[in-house]
Coordinates of C-alpha atoms in Angstrom, one line a residue:
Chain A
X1 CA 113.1 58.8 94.6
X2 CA 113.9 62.8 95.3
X3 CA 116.7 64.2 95.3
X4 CA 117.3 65.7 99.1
X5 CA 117.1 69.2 99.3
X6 CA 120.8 71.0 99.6
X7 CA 121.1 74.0 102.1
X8 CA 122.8 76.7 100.8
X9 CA 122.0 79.1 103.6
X10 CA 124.4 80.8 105.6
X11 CA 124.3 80.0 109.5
X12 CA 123.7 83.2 111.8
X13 CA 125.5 83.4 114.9
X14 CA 126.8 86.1 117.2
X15 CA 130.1 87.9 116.2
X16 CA 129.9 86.4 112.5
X17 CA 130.7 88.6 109.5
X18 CA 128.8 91.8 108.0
X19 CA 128.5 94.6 105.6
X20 CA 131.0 97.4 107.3
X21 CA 128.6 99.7 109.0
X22 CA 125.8 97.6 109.4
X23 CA 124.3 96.3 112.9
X24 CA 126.0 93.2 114.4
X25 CA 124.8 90.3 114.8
X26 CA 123.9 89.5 118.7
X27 CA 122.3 86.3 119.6
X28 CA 121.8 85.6 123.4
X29 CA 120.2 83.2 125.3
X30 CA 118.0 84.9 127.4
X31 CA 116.2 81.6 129.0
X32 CA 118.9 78.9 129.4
X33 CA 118.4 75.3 130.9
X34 CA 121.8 75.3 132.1
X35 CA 121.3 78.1 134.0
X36 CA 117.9 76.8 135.5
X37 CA 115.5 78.0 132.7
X38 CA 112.4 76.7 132.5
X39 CA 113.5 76.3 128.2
X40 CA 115.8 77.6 126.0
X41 CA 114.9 81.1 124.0
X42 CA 117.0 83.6 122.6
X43 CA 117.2 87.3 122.3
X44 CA 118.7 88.0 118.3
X45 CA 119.8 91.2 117.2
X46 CA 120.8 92.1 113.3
X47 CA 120.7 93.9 110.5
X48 CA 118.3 93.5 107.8
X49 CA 120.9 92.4 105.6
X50 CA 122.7 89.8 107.5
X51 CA 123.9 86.4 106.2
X52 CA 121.5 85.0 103.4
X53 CA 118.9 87.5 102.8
X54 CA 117.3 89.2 100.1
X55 CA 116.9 92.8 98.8
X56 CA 113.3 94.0 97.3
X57 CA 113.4 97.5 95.4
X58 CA 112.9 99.3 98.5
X59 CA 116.2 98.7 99.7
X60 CA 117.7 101.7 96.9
X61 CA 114.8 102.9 95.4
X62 CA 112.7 105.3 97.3
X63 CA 109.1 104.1 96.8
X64 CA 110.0 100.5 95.2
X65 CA 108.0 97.0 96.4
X66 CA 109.5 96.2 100.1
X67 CA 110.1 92.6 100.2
X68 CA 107.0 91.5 102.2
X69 CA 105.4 92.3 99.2
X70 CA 107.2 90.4 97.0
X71 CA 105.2 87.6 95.5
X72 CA 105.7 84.3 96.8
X73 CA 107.1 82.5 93.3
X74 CA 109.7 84.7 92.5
X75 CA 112.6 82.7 94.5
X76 CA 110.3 79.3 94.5
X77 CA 110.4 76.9 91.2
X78 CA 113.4 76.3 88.8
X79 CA 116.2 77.8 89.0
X80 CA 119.6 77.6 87.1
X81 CA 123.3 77.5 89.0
X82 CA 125.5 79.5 86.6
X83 CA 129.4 78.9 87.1
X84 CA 131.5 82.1 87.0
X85 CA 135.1 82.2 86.3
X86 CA 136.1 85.6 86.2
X87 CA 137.8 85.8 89.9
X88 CA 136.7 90.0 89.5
X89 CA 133.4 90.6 88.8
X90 CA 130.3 88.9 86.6
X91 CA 131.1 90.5 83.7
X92 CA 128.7 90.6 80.7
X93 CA 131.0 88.7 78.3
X94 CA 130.6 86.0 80.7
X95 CA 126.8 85.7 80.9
X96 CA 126.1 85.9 76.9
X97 CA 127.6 82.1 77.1
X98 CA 124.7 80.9 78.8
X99 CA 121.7 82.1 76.8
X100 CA 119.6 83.3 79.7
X101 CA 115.9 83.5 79.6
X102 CA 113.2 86.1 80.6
X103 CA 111.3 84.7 83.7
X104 CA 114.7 83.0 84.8
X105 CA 116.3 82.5 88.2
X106 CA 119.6 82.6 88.0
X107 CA 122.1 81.8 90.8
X108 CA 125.9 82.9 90.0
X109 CA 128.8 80.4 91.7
X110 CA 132.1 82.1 92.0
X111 CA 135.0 81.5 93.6
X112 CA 133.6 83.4 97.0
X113 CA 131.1 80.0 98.0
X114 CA 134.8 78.2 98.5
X115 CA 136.8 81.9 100.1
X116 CA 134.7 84.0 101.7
X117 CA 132.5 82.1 104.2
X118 CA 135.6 80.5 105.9
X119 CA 136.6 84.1 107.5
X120 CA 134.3 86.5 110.2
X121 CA 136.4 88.9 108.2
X122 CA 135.0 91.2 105.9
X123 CA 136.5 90.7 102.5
X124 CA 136.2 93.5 100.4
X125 CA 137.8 91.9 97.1
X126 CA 134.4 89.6 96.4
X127 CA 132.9 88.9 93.2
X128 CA 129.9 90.9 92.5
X129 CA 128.2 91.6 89.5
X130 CA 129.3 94.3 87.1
X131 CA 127.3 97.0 86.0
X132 CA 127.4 95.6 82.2
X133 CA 126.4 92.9 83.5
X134 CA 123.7 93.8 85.8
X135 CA 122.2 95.9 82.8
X136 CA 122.6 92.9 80.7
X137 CA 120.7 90.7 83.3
X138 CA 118.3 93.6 83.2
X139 CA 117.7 93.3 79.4
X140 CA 117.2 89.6 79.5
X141 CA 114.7 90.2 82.0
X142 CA 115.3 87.5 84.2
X143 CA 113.3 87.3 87.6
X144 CA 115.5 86.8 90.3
X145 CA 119.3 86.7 91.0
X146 CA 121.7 85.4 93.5
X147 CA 125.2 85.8 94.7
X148 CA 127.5 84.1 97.0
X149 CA 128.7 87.0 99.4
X150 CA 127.4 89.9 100.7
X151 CA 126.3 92.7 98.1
X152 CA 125.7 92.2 94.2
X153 CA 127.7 95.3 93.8
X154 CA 131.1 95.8 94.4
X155 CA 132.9 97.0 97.4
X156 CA 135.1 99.3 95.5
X157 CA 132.8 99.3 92.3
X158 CA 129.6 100.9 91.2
X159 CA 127.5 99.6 94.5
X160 CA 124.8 101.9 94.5
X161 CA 124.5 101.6 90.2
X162 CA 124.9 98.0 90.5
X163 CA 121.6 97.4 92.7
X164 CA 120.0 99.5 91.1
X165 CA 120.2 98.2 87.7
X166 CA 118.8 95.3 89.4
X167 CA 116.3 96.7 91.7
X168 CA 114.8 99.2 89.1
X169 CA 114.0 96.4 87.0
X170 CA 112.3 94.4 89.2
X171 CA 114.8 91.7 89.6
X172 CA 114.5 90.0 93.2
X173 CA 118.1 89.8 94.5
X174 CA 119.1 87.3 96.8
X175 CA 122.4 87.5 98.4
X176 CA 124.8 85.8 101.0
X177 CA 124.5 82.1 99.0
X178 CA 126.9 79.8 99.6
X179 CA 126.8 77.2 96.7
X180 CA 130.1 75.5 97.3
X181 CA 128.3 72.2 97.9
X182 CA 126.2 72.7 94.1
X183 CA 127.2 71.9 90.8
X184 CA 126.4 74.1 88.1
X185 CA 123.0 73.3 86.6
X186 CA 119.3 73.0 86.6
X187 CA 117.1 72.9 89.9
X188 CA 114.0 73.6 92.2
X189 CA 114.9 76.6 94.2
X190 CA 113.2 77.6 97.9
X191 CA 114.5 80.6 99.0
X192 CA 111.8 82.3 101.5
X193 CA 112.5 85.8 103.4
X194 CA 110.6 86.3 106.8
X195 CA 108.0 88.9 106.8
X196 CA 108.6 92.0 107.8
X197 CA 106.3 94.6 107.4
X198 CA 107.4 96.9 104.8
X199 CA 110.8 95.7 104.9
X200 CA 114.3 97.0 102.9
X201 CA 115.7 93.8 103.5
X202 CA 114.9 90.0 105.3
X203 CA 117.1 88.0 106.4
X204 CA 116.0 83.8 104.4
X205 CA 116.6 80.6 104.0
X206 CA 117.6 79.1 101.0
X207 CA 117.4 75.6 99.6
X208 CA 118.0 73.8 96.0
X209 CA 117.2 70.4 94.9
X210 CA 118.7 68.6 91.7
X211 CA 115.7 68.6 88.7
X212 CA 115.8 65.0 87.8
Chain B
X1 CA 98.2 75.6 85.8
X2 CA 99.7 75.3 89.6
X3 CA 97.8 76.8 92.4
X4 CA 98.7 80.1 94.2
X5 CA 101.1 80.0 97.4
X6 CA 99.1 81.3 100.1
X7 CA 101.3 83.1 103.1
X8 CA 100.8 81.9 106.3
X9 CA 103.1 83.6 108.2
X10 CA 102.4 86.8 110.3
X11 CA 103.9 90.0 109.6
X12 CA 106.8 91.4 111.9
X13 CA 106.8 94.7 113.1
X14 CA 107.7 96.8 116.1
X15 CA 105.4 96.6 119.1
X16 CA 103.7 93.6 117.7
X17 CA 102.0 90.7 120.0
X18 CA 104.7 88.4 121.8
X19 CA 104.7 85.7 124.4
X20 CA 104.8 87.3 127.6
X21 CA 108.4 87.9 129.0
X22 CA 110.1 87.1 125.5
X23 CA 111.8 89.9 123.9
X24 CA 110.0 92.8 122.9
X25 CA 110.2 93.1 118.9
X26 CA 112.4 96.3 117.5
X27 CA 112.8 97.0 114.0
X28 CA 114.3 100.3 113.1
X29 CA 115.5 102.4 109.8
X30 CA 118.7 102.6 110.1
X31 CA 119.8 104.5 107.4
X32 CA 116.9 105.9 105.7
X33 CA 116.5 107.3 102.2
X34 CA 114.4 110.0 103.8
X35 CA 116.9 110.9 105.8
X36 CA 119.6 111.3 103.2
X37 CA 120.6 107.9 103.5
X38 CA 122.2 105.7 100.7
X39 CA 119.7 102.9 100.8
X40 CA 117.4 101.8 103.2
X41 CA 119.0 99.7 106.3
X42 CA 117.1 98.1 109.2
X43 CA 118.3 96.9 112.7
X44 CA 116.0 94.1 113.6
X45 CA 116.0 92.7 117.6
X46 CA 113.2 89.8 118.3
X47 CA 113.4 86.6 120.2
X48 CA 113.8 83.2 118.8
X49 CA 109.9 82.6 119.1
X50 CA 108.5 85.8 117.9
X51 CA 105.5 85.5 115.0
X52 CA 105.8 82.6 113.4
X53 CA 108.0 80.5 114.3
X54 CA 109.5 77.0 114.9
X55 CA 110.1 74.9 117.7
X56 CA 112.9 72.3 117.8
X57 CA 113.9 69.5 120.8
X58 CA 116.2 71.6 122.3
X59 CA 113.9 74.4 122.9
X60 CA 113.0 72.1 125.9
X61 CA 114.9 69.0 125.9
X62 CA 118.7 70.0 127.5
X63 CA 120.2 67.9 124.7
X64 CA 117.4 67.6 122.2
X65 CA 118.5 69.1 118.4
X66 CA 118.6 72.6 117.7
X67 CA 116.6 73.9 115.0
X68 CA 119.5 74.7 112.4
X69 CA 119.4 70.5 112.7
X70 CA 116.0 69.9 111.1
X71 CA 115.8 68.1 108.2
X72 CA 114.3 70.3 105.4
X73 CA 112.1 67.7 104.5
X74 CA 110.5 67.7 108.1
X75 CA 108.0 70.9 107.3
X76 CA 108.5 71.0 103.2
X77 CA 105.9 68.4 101.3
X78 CA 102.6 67.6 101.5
X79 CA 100.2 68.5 104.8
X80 CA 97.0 68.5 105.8
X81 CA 95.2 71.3 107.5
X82 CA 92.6 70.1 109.9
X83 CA 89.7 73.0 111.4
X84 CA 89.3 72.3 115.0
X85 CA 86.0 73.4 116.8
X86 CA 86.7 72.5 120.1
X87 CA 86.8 76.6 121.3
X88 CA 90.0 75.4 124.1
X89 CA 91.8 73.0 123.1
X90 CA 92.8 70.6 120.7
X91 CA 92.0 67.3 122.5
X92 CA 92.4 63.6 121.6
X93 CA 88.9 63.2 121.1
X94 CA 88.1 65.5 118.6
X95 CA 91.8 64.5 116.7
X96 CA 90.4 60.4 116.9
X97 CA 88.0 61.6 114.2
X98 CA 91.1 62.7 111.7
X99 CA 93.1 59.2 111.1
X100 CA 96.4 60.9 111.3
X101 CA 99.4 59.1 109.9
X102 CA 102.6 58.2 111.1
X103 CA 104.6 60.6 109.3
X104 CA 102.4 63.5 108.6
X105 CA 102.5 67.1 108.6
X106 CA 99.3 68.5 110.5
X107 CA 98.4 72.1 110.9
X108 CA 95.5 73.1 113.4
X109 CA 92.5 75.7 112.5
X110 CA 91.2 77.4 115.6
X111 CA 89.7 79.9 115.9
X112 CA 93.3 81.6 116.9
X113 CA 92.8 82.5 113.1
X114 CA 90.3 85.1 113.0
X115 CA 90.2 86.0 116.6
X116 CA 94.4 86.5 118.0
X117 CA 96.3 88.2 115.5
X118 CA 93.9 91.5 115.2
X119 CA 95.6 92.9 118.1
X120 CA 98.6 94.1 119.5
X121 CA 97.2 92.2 123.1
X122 CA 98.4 88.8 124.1
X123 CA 95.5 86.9 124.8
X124 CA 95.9 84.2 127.6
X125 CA 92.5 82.0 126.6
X126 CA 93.9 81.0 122.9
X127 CA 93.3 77.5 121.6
X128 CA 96.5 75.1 122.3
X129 CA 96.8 71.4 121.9
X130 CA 95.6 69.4 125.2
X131 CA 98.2 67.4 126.8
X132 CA 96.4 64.2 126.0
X133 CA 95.9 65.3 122.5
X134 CA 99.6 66.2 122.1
X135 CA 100.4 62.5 123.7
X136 CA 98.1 61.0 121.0
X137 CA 99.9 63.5 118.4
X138 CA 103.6 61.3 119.7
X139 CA 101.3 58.0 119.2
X140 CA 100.4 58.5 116.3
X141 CA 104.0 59.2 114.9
X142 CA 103.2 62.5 112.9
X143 CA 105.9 64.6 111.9
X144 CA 105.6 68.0 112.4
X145 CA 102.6 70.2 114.0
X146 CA 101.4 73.5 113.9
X147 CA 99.0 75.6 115.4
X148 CA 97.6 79.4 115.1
X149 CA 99.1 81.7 118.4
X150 CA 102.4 81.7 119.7
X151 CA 102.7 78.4 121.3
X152 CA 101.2 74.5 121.1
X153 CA 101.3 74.9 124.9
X154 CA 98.6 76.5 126.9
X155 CA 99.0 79.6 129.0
X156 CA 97.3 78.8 132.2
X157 CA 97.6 74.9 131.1
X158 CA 100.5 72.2 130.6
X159 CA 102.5 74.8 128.9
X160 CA 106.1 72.6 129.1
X161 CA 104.8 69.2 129.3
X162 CA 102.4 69.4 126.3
X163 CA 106.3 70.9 124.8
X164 CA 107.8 68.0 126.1
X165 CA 105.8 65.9 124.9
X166 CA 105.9 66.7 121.1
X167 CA 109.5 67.6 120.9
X168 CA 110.4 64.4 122.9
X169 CA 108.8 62.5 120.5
X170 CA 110.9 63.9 117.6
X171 CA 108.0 66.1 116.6
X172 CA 109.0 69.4 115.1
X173 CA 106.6 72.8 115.9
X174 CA 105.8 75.4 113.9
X175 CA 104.0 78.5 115.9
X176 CA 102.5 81.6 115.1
X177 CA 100.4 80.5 111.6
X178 CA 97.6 82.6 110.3
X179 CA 95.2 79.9 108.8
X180 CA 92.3 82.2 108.2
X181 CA 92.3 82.2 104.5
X182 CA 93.1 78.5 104.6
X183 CA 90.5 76.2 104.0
X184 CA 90.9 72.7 105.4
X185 CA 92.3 69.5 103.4
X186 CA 95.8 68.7 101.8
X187 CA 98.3 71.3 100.8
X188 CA 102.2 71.2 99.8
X189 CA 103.8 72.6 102.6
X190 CA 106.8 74.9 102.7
X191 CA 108.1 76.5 106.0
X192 CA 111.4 77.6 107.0
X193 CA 112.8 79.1 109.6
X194 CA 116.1 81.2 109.0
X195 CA 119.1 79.1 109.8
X196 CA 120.7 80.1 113.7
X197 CA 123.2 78.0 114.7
X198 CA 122.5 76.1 118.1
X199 CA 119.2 77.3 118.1
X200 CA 116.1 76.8 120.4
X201 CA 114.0 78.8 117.8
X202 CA 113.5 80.5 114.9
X203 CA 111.5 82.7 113.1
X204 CA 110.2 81.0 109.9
X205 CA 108.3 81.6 106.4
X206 CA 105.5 79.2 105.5
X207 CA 103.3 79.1 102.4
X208 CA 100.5 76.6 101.3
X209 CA 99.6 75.4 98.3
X210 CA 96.1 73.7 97.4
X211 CA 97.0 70.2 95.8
X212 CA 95.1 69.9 92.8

């Protein structure tokens, strides 16, 4: 028997929260049944960076891999849920606890998955990673990161450094998670971008199932 | 040593191929590294049932399930991809020869695939699946279909009854594949469409993987 596959995907709909400054998101039904459409079908407008999405190098480095190109396995296969504490920032101190791996997928729970999807407010005062610890993620060489809220970098804090610790070395980021429903451990991870061609940003869906 | 993921999914981009009267597709730099911006930012506007794409009940059933509904499992496990010669249609005839399962994930292999996606021009005379063969399709209890252009549906032919048909009978579409690197036989399946709440449609990600 499998485990069932736990959605940790962010649900787009019109008027719902957003990095300050980027498009909003518009969703319109453009055929409607109710209205004497012959079907349903929807007009959708938003940024590149809306709800759960990724970011490829391209997104802060000038000629980096744009996420269409980003081979298919780097957010599919095992993947570990990492607990964070710290109610600031994912601080380096933190992450030498858990003896990460090269190759590894990391996801980081924080107290935004139970905060900061219950608002269409912006919160500015989310955990992101530091920029210790995005250069220690760096040095351990792990594949692919995610957080639970909008940005890995801080709203206040080192943005612009922060992804590009990441970005520059080669780490697929993955962010607007919400892992409220997952424990910390071990699992199979799905997290799939649409294509767009040469694209700075896509938004995805994400999935996780227990390894058993 | 695992098999490669194969993409199946077309690439978006501005000005490419939709269904006629759909929205046009729009993606735009927002804020542009080349421009002196910070990063690079896109706006994104597309209907629900641009490139590839899913299909869900409510797409043409007034209180059929919306596609953020889907079980995960419905279009993630094992498939079979099935070459179809007949150059107009998929009919019942030609599916009689396949012993389809109740249960399965089918994907069709026109000739859609080489023929539709090298231009920007919608063609009317693609391959769809007959009326008859999607009522055999219900019959037969599969679980989810796809096929190679933008809809199951014919343009001049059956459009929303061959629809109504397969979502009626609880049968979730996937639309918009490129199959042409895709031999046929069994595959692991993963497609997903990003998650819109109360949707008719979304744009979706699908990969294949040989089963060895």
């Amino acid at each position: 028997m499998t485990a069932e596959w736990i959605d940790v995907s962010i649900p787009l709909r019109a008027g719902m929260v957003h990095w300050p400054g980027d498009p909003e998101v518009s969703i319109e039904r453009v055929l409607d049944m109710e209205r004497g459409g012959p079907c349903n079908v929807s007009s959708i407008s938003i940024g590149s960076h809306t709800g759960t999405h990724m970011d490829p190098p391209f997104h802060y480095v000038r000629d980096g891999a744009s996420l269409d190109a980003m081979p298919l396995d780097a957010t599919v296969g095992p993947a570990r849920v990492i607990e964070i504490r710290d109610p600031v920032s994912v601080r380096r101190e933190e992450l030498a606890n858990h003896e990460l791996a090269s190759g590894e997928r990391v996801l980081f729970k924080t107290r935004n998955s139970s905060r900061c999807w219950e608002t269409d407010d912006f919160l500015e005062d989310f955990v992101y990673i530091s920029l210790e610890g995005a250069r220690y993620l760096a040095d351990r060489g792990v594949r692919a990161v995610g957080i639970d809220y909008l940005s890995v970098g801080g709203f206040h804090a080192d943005g612009e450094a922060i992804h590009r610790a990441l970005l520059e070395a080669g780490i697929w980021i993955v962010e607007g998670l919400n892992l409220a429903r997952v424990q910390p451990g071990i699992y199979e991870l799905v997290c799939l971008p649409i294509k767009i061609q040469n694209s700075d940003g896509a938004p995805a869906r994400a999935m996780l199932r227990p390894v058993t």
